[in-house]
Short mmCIF file of C-alpha atoms in Angstrom, two decimals:
data_model
loop_
_atom_site.label_atom_id
_atom_site.label_comp_id
_atom_site.label_asym_id
_atom_site.label_seq_id
_atom_site.Cartn_x
_atom_site.Cartn_y
_atom_site.Cartn_z
CA GLN N 1 43.30 72.03 24.87
CA VAL N 2 39.52 72.91 22.63
CA GLN N 3 39.95 75.98 20.45
CA LEU N 4 37.35 77.00 18.04
CA GLN N 5 38.48 78.92 15.13
CA GLU N 6 36.41 81.60 12.75
CA SER N 7 37.32 81.69 9.14
CA GLY N 8 36.09 83.39 5.57
CA PRO N 9 35.96 86.89 3.69
CA GLY N 10 36.63 89.78 5.75
CA LEU N 11 35.01 91.95 3.54
CA VAL N 12 31.73 90.87 1.56
CA MET N 13 29.73 93.17 -1.04
CA PRO N 14 26.55 94.31 -0.47
CA SER N 15 23.73 91.79 -1.49
CA GLN N 16 25.72 89.01 -1.95
CA THR N 17 25.89 85.53 0.40
CA LEU N 18 28.02 86.00 3.52
CA SER N 19 30.04 82.58 4.17
CA LEU N 20 32.13 81.66 7.69
CA THR N 21 33.34 78.20 8.83
CA CYS N 22 34.14 77.75 12.59
CA SER N 23 36.20 74.61 12.65
CA VAL N 24 36.86 72.78 16.29
CA SER N 25 40.28 71.64 17.93
CA GLY N 26 40.86 69.32 20.47
CA GLY N 27 37.56 68.14 21.51
CA THR N 28 34.68 66.04 19.15
CA MET N 29 31.27 67.84 18.51
CA PHE N 30 29.35 64.66 19.23
CA PRO N 31 28.00 65.13 22.28
CA ASN N 32 24.06 65.98 22.08
CA TYR N 33 25.22 68.20 25.26
CA TYR N 34 26.87 70.53 23.19
CA SER N 35 25.15 73.51 21.47
CA TRP N 36 27.92 75.22 18.70
CA TYR N 37 26.41 79.14 18.59
CA TRP N 38 27.20 81.56 15.65
CA ILE N 39 26.77 84.97 18.03
CA ARG N 40 27.63 88.52 16.30
CA GLN N 41 28.38 91.85 17.64
CA PRO N 42 27.85 95.04 15.19
CA PRO N 43 30.28 97.79 15.80
CA GLY N 44 28.91 100.29 18.86
CA LYS N 45 26.85 97.18 19.75
CA GLY N 46 26.01 94.16 22.31
CA LEU N 47 26.11 90.31 21.10
CA GLU N 48 23.50 89.58 19.12
CA LEU N 49 22.40 86.02 18.76
CA ILE N 50 22.51 84.01 15.19
CA GLY N 51 21.64 80.69 16.49
CA HIS N 52 22.83 77.82 17.73
CA THR N 53 23.12 73.76 16.28
CA ARG N 54 23.84 70.38 17.45
CA TYR N 55 26.04 67.75 15.70
CA ARG N 56 22.45 66.48 14.39
CA GLY N 57 21.97 68.93 12.23
CA LYS N 58 19.11 70.33 15.22
CA THR N 59 19.52 73.77 14.52
CA TYR N 60 18.02 77.27 15.93
CA ILE N 61 17.71 80.56 14.42
CA SER N 62 17.45 83.57 15.65
CA PRO N 63 13.83 85.01 14.02
CA SER N 64 15.02 87.74 13.12
CA LEU N 65 17.63 86.34 10.27
CA LYS N 66 15.76 83.26 9.86
CA SER N 67 14.62 84.34 6.49
CA ARG N 68 18.16 84.55 4.77
CA THR N 69 20.49 82.60 7.42
CA SER N 70 21.33 78.43 7.41
CA ILE N 71 23.51 77.14 9.69
CA SER N 72 25.20 74.02 8.87
CA VAL N 73 27.67 71.20 10.71
CA ASP N 74 29.48 68.43 9.96
CA PRO N 75 30.77 66.10 13.14
CA THR N 76 32.55 63.99 11.45
CA LYS N 77 35.21 67.10 10.55
CA ASN N 78 34.62 68.97 13.48
CA VAL N 79 32.85 72.43 11.20
CA PHE N 80 29.72 73.82 11.47
CA THR N 81 28.80 77.29 9.13
CA LEU N 82 26.85 80.31 8.88
CA GLN N 83 25.57 81.49 5.58
CA LEU N 84 23.53 84.84 5.74
CA SER N 85 22.49 86.01 2.59
CA SER N 86 21.53 89.64 0.90
CA ALA N 87 24.01 90.87 3.45
CA THR N 88 23.86 94.84 4.19
CA PRO N 89 25.39 97.11 5.65
CA ALA N 90 23.73 96.31 8.81
CA ASP N 91 25.67 93.18 8.69
CA THR N 92 29.05 94.61 9.56
CA ALA N 93 30.51 92.72 13.03
CA VAL N 94 32.77 91.04 14.44
CA TYR N 95 30.91 87.34 14.49
CA TYR N 96 31.98 84.35 16.47
CA CYS N 97 31.99 80.85 16.91
CA ALA N 98 31.17 79.38 20.16
CA ARG N 99 30.27 76.64 22.56
CA LEU N 100 27.79 76.22 25.28
CA GLN N 101 27.84 72.91 27.49
CA ARG N 102 24.10 72.30 27.63
CA ASN N 103 24.53 70.63 31.30
CA ASP N 104 25.64 73.16 33.60
CA TYR N 105 25.04 75.75 30.44
CA VAL N 106 28.45 77.24 30.45
CA TRP N 107 29.58 78.89 27.55
CA ASP N 108 33.11 77.35 27.52
CA TYR N 109 34.91 78.57 24.82
CA TRP N 110 34.98 81.25 22.14
CA GLY N 111 36.40 81.63 18.90
CA GLN N 112 38.45 84.47 18.40
CA GLY N 113 36.37 86.44 16.70
CA THR N 114 36.43 87.38 12.94
CA GLN N 115 35.45 91.39 11.59
CA VAL N 116 33.36 90.88 8.42
CA THR N 117 32.78 93.97 6.56
CA VAL N 118 29.63 94.09 4.45
CA SER N 119 30.38 97.29 1.44
CA SER N 120 31.13 97.83 -1.98
#
């Protein structure tokens, strides 16, 4: 059974970098038909796409976040990471990692989500 688990600080100071890791267990990241996503949900709002990557490192980041966001992947360690620089309170959200199986376009696995609060 594939499992995704987010990890990282729950509290980030404004202007600092928000860093999260998604660890994938029970499966491999190598097939190119998997895309690995970061998604967030601010309080009282809907889900927001941050970006995604594949095992070869090809990455897409939402234009609204592109200037301060990077996503990296290490399929040999079964992890992918998110870095969001210059954090502001508007970045406060529950952050999720998820897998999209692109053959059928099915979101088949999600992490449980991790709360990140940006505050001094």
